[in-house]
């Protein structure tokens, strides 16, 4: 007789006996959306790799052109058994960041899955091929255990432009809202709070970008004749940045923040939440950022200011001249507790008040909005119980991941609650060379999704 335990056993067996090879085939498709010439690879990933797999599980599948010309296609699929049963939407993205082939460690390549020191290396192993492929493999196991039925309905959307800000996705989802209607989005991206601790995130931080520029003259002037007499744009820009953020990373533009500290409800959710597993990727400095906040509160409940790049003169070939201009490209990672539409005006006022009228704000705008479902939402709590019982572990709930995802699109267009269940960790080096997955974390992930998929076919789901 079919059972939850047997479904989990099937899922673990499928992971142990073939998932690595399946993931290797997906990684081998160089479906980066950030390098020119790979648009066909993005199409191939959807049409040749995912479409047959989904059709084999009884999905009706289509690959659609992106409504924004020049951007990657979008796959949708649906498997409807009974409209009276819950309908889940599974999201993922098949595009990756650029390969950075020449920057990987010796013996590692972005488009070849390589096992080394207990890790699986390759571009997309965690962001996001490995994560959505794992969820599909879990679905396959539950479908087999129930003899070809699930007991619920599932829809799939896999885009190929997430690494370019999910261009076209909002328009596509609004245009196909009836087709994509669901009770809940349950998907995977980003890291767990620690590699060994199952995590449920209920949203994501957003990103707001801008450049600060100090354009003073048409060209550089002799440093001997003019140094000490004419303003240096790099010095002005450095002091402007120092007025925005202090030496220890505290944001000084307080109008960018929701108040003096994390909202009480969010602080309670994050009580005792660890942050770890960075490995050699980076180190956590407890004294960096907003004083008085825990590490979890800083990245899951607070805004952060980052200088992504800055330049003045010609660093690759300096000349003896006072530079004509300086530029810094900056970013704010923000939570839903703050309003990004006010950020530019607040910054302009701050710069003027601190004596920097010559510093311009350029290219300011929202790249990806923040999103959040209440951590005590019935679907969130249902997922926590399902995962916890299957893995026999505590599940950490966070109000949003530290990174960005297009969850806002699905909230705005479909009105669905968000349940993100990540299978990665902070030190996985996504977006850089040597991206990798931890097999043990992936294996727990397939068990978590097999449990949820089984429980969706039983009584006791929210609103049913």
Short mmCIF file of C-alpha atoms in Angstrom, two decimals:
data_model
loop_
_atom_site.label_atom_id
_atom_site.label_comp_id
_atom_site.label_asym_id
_atom_site.label_seq_id
_atom_site.Cartn_x
_atom_site.Cartn_y
_atom_site.Cartn_z
CA UNK A 1 0.00 0.00 0.00
CA UNK A 2 1.27 3.48 -0.87
CA UNK A 3 2.54 5.49 2.10
CA UNK A 4 4.33 8.68 3.01
CA UNK A 5 7.32 6.72 4.29
CA UNK A 6 7.57 4.78 1.04
CA UNK A 7 7.35 8.02 -0.97
CA UNK A 8 10.26 9.43 1.02
CA UNK A 9 12.24 6.24 0.47
CA UNK A 10 11.60 6.50 -3.28
CA UNK A 11 12.75 10.12 -3.29
CA UNK A 12 15.96 9.34 -1.42
CA UNK A 13 16.64 6.35 -3.65
CA UNK A 14 16.17 8.45 -6.79
CA UNK A 15 18.64 10.98 -5.39
CA UNK A 16 21.21 8.33 -4.52
CA UNK A 17 20.91 6.42 -7.79
CA UNK A 18 20.74 9.04 -10.50
CA UNK A 19 20.18 12.64 -9.49
CA UNK A 20 23.83 13.59 -9.84
CA UNK A 21 23.86 12.43 -13.47
CA UNK A 22 20.58 14.23 -14.18
CA UNK A 23 21.95 17.44 -12.70
CA UNK A 24 25.19 17.06 -14.64
CA UNK A 25 23.22 17.02 -17.89
CA UNK A 26 21.43 20.23 -16.90
CA UNK A 27 24.66 21.96 -15.84
CA UNK A 28 26.23 21.02 -19.19
CA UNK A 29 23.81 23.36 -20.99
CA UNK A 30 25.51 26.81 -20.81
CA UNK A 31 22.23 28.65 -20.35
CA UNK A 32 23.67 31.89 -19.03
CA UNK A 33 21.53 34.95 -19.62
CA UNK A 34 24.38 37.35 -18.87
CA UNK A 35 26.66 36.55 -21.81
CA UNK A 36 25.66 37.24 -25.39
CA UNK A 37 25.17 34.29 -27.69
CA UNK A 38 23.47 31.95 -25.19
CA UNK A 39 19.81 32.70 -25.91
CA UNK A 40 19.53 29.41 -27.82
CA UNK A 41 21.01 27.58 -24.83
CA UNK A 42 18.26 29.05 -22.64
CA UNK A 43 15.66 27.81 -25.12
CA UNK A 44 17.37 24.43 -25.28
CA UNK A 45 17.34 24.11 -21.50
CA UNK A 46 13.57 24.53 -21.41
CA UNK A 47 12.59 22.72 -24.60
CA UNK A 48 15.08 19.84 -24.63
CA UNK A 49 15.82 19.24 -20.95
CA UNK A 50 12.73 20.20 -18.94
CA UNK A 51 9.82 19.88 -21.36
CA UNK A 52 10.22 16.11 -21.99
CA UNK A 53 10.70 15.48 -18.27
CA UNK A 54 7.50 17.33 -17.38
CA UNK A 55 5.52 15.71 -20.19
CA UNK A 56 6.63 12.33 -18.88
CA UNK A 57 4.92 13.21 -15.59
CA UNK A 58 1.67 14.11 -17.32
CA UNK A 59 2.08 17.87 -17.57
CA UNK A 60 0.73 19.95 -20.42
CA UNK A 61 3.77 22.05 -21.29
CA UNK A 62 4.47 25.10 -23.44
CA UNK A 63 7.56 27.23 -24.01
CA UNK A 64 6.63 30.87 -24.59
CA UNK A 65 8.63 33.75 -26.03
CA UNK A 66 9.48 36.44 -23.53
CA UNK A 67 7.17 39.45 -23.92
CA UNK A 68 10.32 41.59 -23.79
CA UNK A 69 12.21 41.17 -27.10
CA UNK A 70 15.73 39.84 -26.77
CA UNK A 71 15.23 38.11 -23.43
CA UNK A 72 14.95 34.40 -22.66
CA UNK A 73 11.79 32.29 -22.98
CA UNK A 74 9.45 31.12 -20.23
CA UNK A 75 8.14 27.57 -19.71
CA UNK A 76 4.76 26.84 -18.19
CA UNK A 77 3.26 23.49 -17.33
CA UNK A 78 0.13 22.23 -15.62
CA UNK A 79 -1.04 18.93 -14.22
CA UNK A 80 -4.66 19.22 -13.07
CA UNK A 81 -6.30 16.25 -11.39
CA UNK A 82 -9.18 17.75 -9.42
CA UNK A 83 -10.04 21.48 -9.24
CA UNK A 84 -11.44 20.94 -5.75
CA UNK A 85 -7.98 19.95 -4.49
CA UNK A 86 -5.14 22.41 -3.74
CA UNK A 87 -3.15 23.85 -6.62
CA UNK A 88 0.54 24.60 -6.10
CA UNK A 89 2.72 26.79 -8.31
CA UNK A 90 6.38 25.74 -8.60
CA UNK A 91 8.80 28.44 -9.79
CA UNK A 92 12.43 28.22 -10.87
CA UNK A 93 14.88 29.75 -13.30
CA UNK A 94 16.97 27.91 -15.84
CA UNK A 95 19.33 30.77 -16.61
CA UNK A 96 22.58 31.30 -14.74
CA UNK A 97 25.04 34.11 -14.28
CA UNK A 98 28.00 34.18 -16.65
CA UNK A 99 30.36 31.24 -16.47
CA UNK A 100 33.55 33.14 -15.55
CA UNK A 101 35.42 30.18 -17.04
CA UNK A 102 38.93 31.56 -16.45
CA UNK A 103 38.34 32.21 -12.74
CA UNK A 104 37.47 28.71 -11.52
CA UNK A 105 39.95 26.67 -9.52
CA UNK A 106 42.26 24.32 -11.37
CA UNK A 107 40.39 21.26 -12.56
CA UNK A 108 36.94 22.84 -12.22
CA UNK A 109 34.81 24.15 -15.07
CA UNK A 110 31.47 25.97 -14.95
CA UNK A 111 29.65 23.73 -17.41
CA UNK A 112 30.94 20.41 -16.10
CA UNK A 113 29.65 18.95 -12.83
CA UNK A 114 32.69 17.85 -10.84
CA UNK A 115 32.68 16.12 -7.47
CA UNK A 116 35.49 17.21 -5.17
CA UNK A 117 35.85 17.01 -1.40
CA UNK A 118 32.22 16.00 -0.96
CA UNK A 119 30.82 18.88 -3.02
CA UNK A 120 29.29 19.11 -6.49
CA UNK A 121 30.83 21.97 -8.47
CA UNK A 122 29.30 23.57 -11.55
CA UNK A 123 27.39 26.64 -12.66
CA UNK A 124 23.74 26.23 -11.72
CA UNK A 125 24.25 23.43 -9.19
CA UNK A 126 22.44 25.65 -6.68
CA UNK A 127 21.38 28.73 -8.63
CA UNK A 128 18.94 27.47 -9.70
CA UNK A 129 19.09 24.26 -11.74
CA UNK A 130 19.90 21.99 -8.83
CA UNK A 131 17.10 23.43 -6.71
CA UNK A 132 14.18 23.21 -9.14
CA UNK A 133 15.44 19.89 -10.58
CA UNK A 134 15.42 18.45 -7.07
CA UNK A 135 11.81 19.55 -6.58
CA UNK A 136 10.79 17.90 -9.85
CA UNK A 137 12.57 14.69 -8.84
CA UNK A 138 10.63 14.69 -5.55
CA UNK A 139 7.38 15.12 -7.47
CA UNK A 140 8.31 12.20 -9.71
CA UNK A 141 8.85 9.98 -6.67
CA UNK A 142 5.50 10.84 -5.08
CA UNK A 143 3.71 10.38 -8.39
CA UNK A 144 5.21 6.92 -8.74
CA UNK A 145 4.35 5.95 -5.15
CA UNK A 146 0.71 6.98 -5.62
CA UNK A 147 0.43 4.98 -8.82
CA UNK A 148 0.28 7.88 -11.26
CA UNK A 149 -1.79 10.28 -9.21
CA UNK A 150 -0.86 13.08 -6.82
CA UNK A 151 -4.09 14.01 -5.08
CA UNK A 152 -3.48 17.71 -5.83
CA UNK A 153 -2.83 19.98 -8.80
CA UNK A 154 0.49 21.53 -9.74
CA UNK A 155 1.59 24.23 -12.14
CA UNK A 156 5.16 25.07 -13.11
CA UNK A 157 6.82 28.25 -14.33
CA UNK A 158 10.52 28.22 -15.21
CA UNK A 159 11.96 31.44 -16.59
CA UNK A 160 15.36 32.09 -18.18
CA UNK A 161 15.91 35.73 -17.30
CA UNK A 162 16.09 35.87 -13.50
CA UNK A 163 19.76 36.81 -13.58
CA UNK A 164 18.80 39.85 -15.64
CA UNK A 165 16.14 41.08 -13.26
CA UNK A 166 13.40 38.69 -14.51
CA UNK A 167 12.78 40.92 -17.51
CA UNK A 168 9.33 40.30 -18.96
CA UNK A 169 8.18 38.06 -16.12
CA UNK A 170 5.77 40.53 -14.52
CA UNK A 171 4.02 41.21 -17.83
CA UNK A 172 3.91 37.49 -18.65
CA UNK A 173 2.41 36.45 -15.31
CA UNK A 174 -0.25 39.17 -15.43
CA UNK A 175 -1.10 38.18 -19.02
CA UNK A 176 -1.39 34.50 -18.00
CA UNK A 177 -2.92 35.02 -14.54
CA UNK A 178 -5.87 32.70 -15.14
CA UNK A 179 -3.62 29.96 -16.48
CA UNK A 180 -1.23 30.28 -13.50
CA UNK A 181 -3.82 30.70 -10.72
CA UNK A 182 -2.88 28.71 -7.62
CA UNK A 183 -3.40 28.50 -3.87
CA UNK A 184 0.26 28.88 -2.94
CA UNK A 185 3.72 29.23 -4.44
CA UNK A 186 6.15 26.64 -3.06
CA UNK A 187 9.58 26.92 -4.63
CA UNK A 188 13.31 26.95 -3.93
CA UNK A 189 16.11 29.47 -4.38
CA UNK A 190 18.76 31.04 -2.22
CA UNK A 191 20.45 29.63 0.88
CA UNK A 192 19.39 28.07 4.15
CA UNK A 193 20.43 30.01 7.24
CA UNK A 194 22.91 27.18 7.88
CA UNK A 195 23.69 24.14 5.70
CA UNK A 196 22.24 21.67 8.21
CA UNK A 197 19.16 23.67 9.23
CA UNK A 198 16.01 23.37 7.05
CA UNK A 199 14.69 26.84 6.30
CA UNK A 200 11.44 28.36 5.09
CA UNK A 201 11.55 31.94 3.83
CA UNK A 202 8.36 33.89 3.25
CA UNK A 203 9.70 36.57 0.93
CA UNK A 204 12.80 38.34 -0.32
CA UNK A 205 14.57 41.63 0.11
CA UNK A 206 14.36 44.03 -2.82
CA UNK A 207 17.12 45.90 -4.62
CA UNK A 208 17.32 49.61 -5.41
CA UNK A 209 20.30 50.79 -7.45
CA UNK A 210 21.85 54.17 -8.16
CA UNK A 211 25.07 55.83 -9.26
CA UNK A 212 26.74 58.72 -7.48
CA UNK A 213 28.76 60.86 -9.87
CA UNK A 214 31.02 63.88 -9.47
CA UNK A 215 31.58 65.32 -12.97
CA UNK A 216 33.83 68.38 -12.53
CA UNK A 217 35.58 68.99 -15.88
CA UNK A 218 36.03 67.65 -19.39
CA UNK A 219 39.47 66.17 -18.83
CA UNK A 220 42.17 65.62 -16.25
CA UNK A 221 44.59 68.39 -15.33
CA UNK A 222 48.26 68.17 -14.36
CA UNK A 223 48.58 66.99 -10.75
CA UNK A 224 51.67 69.10 -10.14
CA UNK A 225 50.18 72.32 -11.41
CA UNK A 226 46.65 71.77 -10.13
CA UNK A 227 46.86 69.37 -7.19
CA UNK A 228 45.84 71.22 -4.06
CA UNK A 229 44.19 73.99 -6.09
CA UNK A 230 41.33 72.35 -7.96
CA UNK A 231 38.75 69.99 -6.45
CA UNK A 232 39.48 66.29 -6.68
CA UNK A 233 36.26 64.38 -7.58
CA UNK A 234 37.49 61.15 -5.98
CA UNK A 235 38.01 62.89 -2.64
CA UNK A 236 34.59 64.52 -2.82
CA UNK A 237 32.93 61.22 -3.70
CA UNK A 238 34.75 59.40 -0.90
CA UNK A 239 33.50 61.91 1.66
CA UNK A 240 29.98 61.75 0.23
CA UNK A 241 30.01 57.96 0.65
CA UNK A 242 31.34 58.37 4.18
CA UNK A 243 28.36 60.57 4.97
CA UNK A 244 26.02 57.79 3.79
CA UNK A 245 27.59 54.90 5.68
CA UNK A 246 30.07 54.98 8.53
CA UNK A 247 33.33 53.11 8.96
CA UNK A 248 31.52 50.10 10.46
CA UNK A 249 28.74 49.83 7.88
CA UNK A 250 25.99 51.65 9.76
CA UNK A 251 23.60 53.47 7.42
CA UNK A 252 23.62 57.18 8.24
CA UNK A 253 20.78 58.09 5.87
CA UNK A 254 18.19 57.19 8.47
CA UNK A 255 15.30 58.01 6.14
CA UNK A 256 16.15 54.79 4.31
CA UNK A 257 15.15 52.77 7.37
CA UNK A 258 11.81 51.79 8.90
CA UNK A 259 12.76 53.10 12.35
CA UNK A 260 15.42 52.71 14.98
CA UNK A 261 15.32 48.93 15.02
CA UNK A 262 13.74 45.83 13.48
CA UNK A 263 9.92 45.70 13.77
CA UNK A 264 8.91 43.68 16.87
CA UNK A 265 7.08 40.93 14.94
CA UNK A 266 10.09 40.34 12.69
CA UNK A 267 12.48 40.42 15.65
CA UNK A 268 10.40 37.71 17.33
CA UNK A 269 10.49 35.46 14.23
CA UNK A 270 14.27 35.83 14.07
CA UNK A 271 14.87 35.20 17.77
CA UNK A 272 17.57 32.54 17.99
CA UNK A 273 18.00 32.36 14.20
CA UNK A 274 21.61 31.44 13.33
CA UNK A 275 23.58 32.73 10.37
CA UNK A 276 26.46 30.57 9.27
CA UNK A 277 27.95 28.26 6.71
CA UNK A 278 29.82 30.95 4.81
CA UNK A 279 32.93 28.77 4.64
CA UNK A 280 35.72 30.43 2.76
CA UNK A 281 33.32 32.63 0.79
CA UNK A 282 33.33 35.45 3.36
CA UNK A 283 33.50 36.14 7.07
CA UNK A 284 30.83 37.54 9.37
CA UNK A 285 32.00 40.61 11.29
CA UNK A 286 29.72 41.02 14.29
CA UNK A 287 30.74 44.68 14.49
CA UNK A 288 29.74 45.50 10.90
CA UNK A 289 26.35 46.99 10.14
CA UNK A 290 23.64 48.36 12.41
CA UNK A 291 24.72 48.27 16.07
CA UNK A 292 22.49 46.31 18.41
CA UNK A 293 21.16 43.89 15.79
CA UNK A 294 21.92 40.21 15.52
CA UNK A 295 23.42 38.88 12.30
CA UNK A 296 20.04 37.40 11.35
CA UNK A 297 18.28 40.72 11.95
CA UNK A 298 20.84 42.53 9.81
CA UNK A 299 20.29 40.42 6.70
CA UNK A 300 16.71 39.23 7.10
CA UNK A 301 15.08 42.17 8.84
CA UNK A 302 17.06 45.28 7.94
CA UNK A 303 18.32 47.30 4.98
CA UNK A 304 21.93 47.30 3.82
CA UNK A 305 23.95 49.74 1.70
CA UNK A 306 26.63 48.37 -0.62
CA UNK A 307 29.11 50.06 -2.97
CA UNK A 308 29.22 47.67 -5.90
CA UNK A 309 31.93 49.51 -7.84
CA UNK A 310 33.73 52.85 -7.90
CA UNK A 311 36.19 54.51 -10.24
CA UNK A 312 38.09 57.74 -10.82
CA UNK A 313 40.84 58.25 -13.36
CA UNK A 314 42.38 55.21 -15.05
CA UNK A 315 43.25 52.58 -12.40
CA UNK A 316 44.72 50.29 -15.05
CA UNK A 317 47.12 53.03 -16.23
CA UNK A 318 47.31 55.96 -13.80
CA UNK A 319 48.61 59.30 -15.01
CA UNK A 320 49.79 62.33 -13.06
CA UNK A 321 46.52 64.21 -13.26
CA UNK A 322 43.64 65.30 -11.10
CA UNK A 323 40.80 63.21 -12.53
CA UNK A 324 37.88 64.90 -14.27
CA UNK A 325 35.19 62.85 -12.55
CA UNK A 326 34.39 60.00 -10.18
CA UNK A 327 31.59 57.46 -10.04
CA UNK A 328 30.27 54.89 -7.58
CA UNK A 329 27.62 52.30 -8.39
CA UNK A 330 25.60 51.58 -5.26
CA UNK A 331 22.80 49.34 -4.07
CA UNK A 332 20.32 49.17 -1.23
CA UNK A 333 18.97 45.78 -0.21
CA UNK A 334 15.69 46.58 1.51
CA UNK A 335 12.75 44.88 3.22
CA UNK A 336 9.04 45.54 2.71
CA UNK A 337 9.07 47.67 5.85
CA UNK A 338 10.56 50.57 3.83
CA UNK A 339 9.33 52.35 0.71
CA UNK A 340 11.90 52.51 -2.13
CA UNK A 341 9.94 55.26 -3.89
CA UNK A 342 11.26 57.65 -1.23
CA UNK A 343 14.92 56.60 -1.40
CA UNK A 344 16.11 59.05 -4.06
CA UNK A 345 14.50 62.12 -2.52
CA UNK A 346 15.81 61.19 0.91
CA UNK A 347 19.32 60.76 -0.47
CA UNK A 348 19.22 64.05 -2.39
CA UNK A 349 18.20 65.91 0.75
CA UNK A 350 20.91 64.16 2.76
CA UNK A 351 23.66 65.05 0.28
CA UNK A 352 22.59 68.69 0.13
CA UNK A 353 22.41 68.97 3.90
CA UNK A 354 25.91 67.50 4.24
CA UNK A 355 27.49 69.88 1.72
CA UNK A 356 27.59 67.76 -1.43
CA UNK A 357 25.41 69.63 -3.96
CA UNK A 358 27.85 68.73 -6.76
CA UNK A 359 27.32 64.99 -6.22
CA UNK A 360 24.72 63.77 -8.68
CA UNK A 361 22.34 60.83 -8.35
CA UNK A 362 22.02 59.02 -11.66
CA UNK A 363 20.37 55.84 -12.95
CA UNK A 364 18.37 55.51 -9.74
CA UNK A 365 15.63 52.90 -9.74
CA UNK A 366 14.11 49.72 -8.47
CA UNK A 367 15.61 46.51 -9.87
CA UNK A 368 13.57 43.99 -7.89
CA UNK A 369 10.81 44.79 -5.38
CA UNK A 370 10.76 43.27 -1.92
CA UNK A 371 8.07 40.77 -0.94
CA UNK A 372 6.85 39.10 2.22
CA UNK A 373 4.12 36.73 3.31
CA UNK A 374 3.40 36.78 7.03
CA UNK A 375 5.49 34.07 8.73
CA UNK A 376 2.39 32.91 10.62
CA UNK A 377 0.36 32.39 7.42
CA UNK A 378 -1.43 28.98 7.42
CA UNK A 379 0.48 27.78 4.35
CA UNK A 380 3.80 28.69 5.92
CA UNK A 381 2.99 26.87 9.13
CA UNK A 382 1.69 23.87 7.16
CA UNK A 383 5.01 23.67 5.27
CA UNK A 384 6.99 23.91 8.50
CA UNK A 385 5.06 21.00 10.03
CA UNK A 386 5.37 18.88 6.91
CA UNK A 387 9.12 19.40 6.50
CA UNK A 388 9.87 19.11 10.21
CA UNK A 389 8.05 15.82 10.57
CA UNK A 390 9.78 14.31 7.55
CA UNK A 391 13.31 15.38 8.46
CA UNK A 392 12.84 15.18 12.23
CA UNK A 393 14.47 18.59 12.57
CA UNK A 394 13.58 22.07 13.67
CA UNK A 395 12.69 24.28 10.71
CA UNK A 396 13.83 27.91 10.82
CA UNK A 397 11.36 30.45 9.44
CA UNK A 398 12.73 33.76 8.16
CA UNK A 399 10.56 36.68 6.96
CA UNK A 400 12.53 37.01 3.76
CA UNK A 401 15.74 35.78 2.25
CA UNK A 402 18.70 38.14 2.20
CA UNK A 403 18.80 38.18 -1.61
CA UNK A 404 16.25 39.06 -4.27
CA UNK A 405 13.68 36.98 -6.15
CA UNK A 406 10.57 37.92 -8.15
CA UNK A 407 8.12 36.84 -5.46
CA UNK A 408 6.39 40.21 -5.70
CA UNK A 409 5.25 39.31 -9.22
CA UNK A 410 3.31 36.28 -8.01
CA UNK A 411 1.86 38.12 -5.02
CA UNK A 412 0.70 41.05 -7.15
CA UNK A 413 -0.60 39.05 -10.13
CA UNK A 414 -1.90 35.89 -8.46
CA UNK A 415 -2.38 36.81 -4.80
CA UNK A 416 -0.54 33.70 -3.63
CA UNK A 417 1.34 33.30 -0.34
CA UNK A 418 5.06 32.62 -0.72
CA UNK A 419 6.82 29.57 0.70
CA UNK A 420 10.49 29.44 -0.31
CA UNK A 421 12.33 26.28 0.79
CA UNK A 422 16.01 26.66 -0.18
CA UNK A 423 18.48 23.82 -0.70
CA UNK A 424 21.74 25.81 -0.65
CA UNK A 425 23.92 27.67 1.86
CA UNK A 426 25.68 31.03 2.16
CA UNK A 427 29.09 29.70 1.20
CA UNK A 428 28.02 28.06 -2.08
CA UNK A 429 29.74 30.79 -4.15
CA UNK A 430 26.76 31.40 -6.40
CA UNK A 431 27.38 34.30 -8.81
CA UNK A 432 31.13 33.67 -8.56
CA UNK A 433 33.65 31.01 -9.60
CA UNK A 434 33.49 27.57 -7.96
CA UNK A 435 29.72 27.52 -7.41
CA UNK A 436 28.82 24.26 -5.69
CA UNK A 437 26.17 22.26 -3.88
CA UNK A 438 26.42 20.11 -0.76
CA UNK A 439 24.88 16.71 -1.63
CA UNK A 440 23.69 16.11 1.95
CA UNK A 441 21.72 19.37 1.88
CA UNK A 442 20.23 18.50 -1.49
CA UNK A 443 19.29 15.06 -0.22
CA UNK A 444 17.42 16.58 2.70
CA UNK A 445 15.73 18.90 0.22
CA UNK A 446 14.31 16.07 -1.86
CA UNK A 447 12.90 14.57 1.33
CA UNK A 448 11.35 17.89 2.35
CA UNK A 449 9.60 18.30 -1.00
CA UNK A 450 8.51 14.67 -1.20
CA UNK A 451 6.88 15.13 2.21
CA UNK A 452 5.08 18.30 1.17
CA UNK A 453 3.94 16.77 -2.11
CA UNK A 454 2.59 13.75 -0.24
CA UNK A 455 0.83 15.88 2.35
CA UNK A 456 -0.75 18.04 -0.37
CA UNK A 457 -2.62 14.95 -1.50
CA UNK A 458 -3.99 14.31 1.99
CA UNK A 459 -6.64 16.06 4.05
CA UNK A 460 -5.75 19.02 6.22
CA UNK A 461 -4.25 21.47 3.75
CA UNK A 462 -5.08 25.15 4.36
CA UNK A 463 -8.41 26.39 3.03
CA UNK A 464 -9.56 22.89 2.04
#
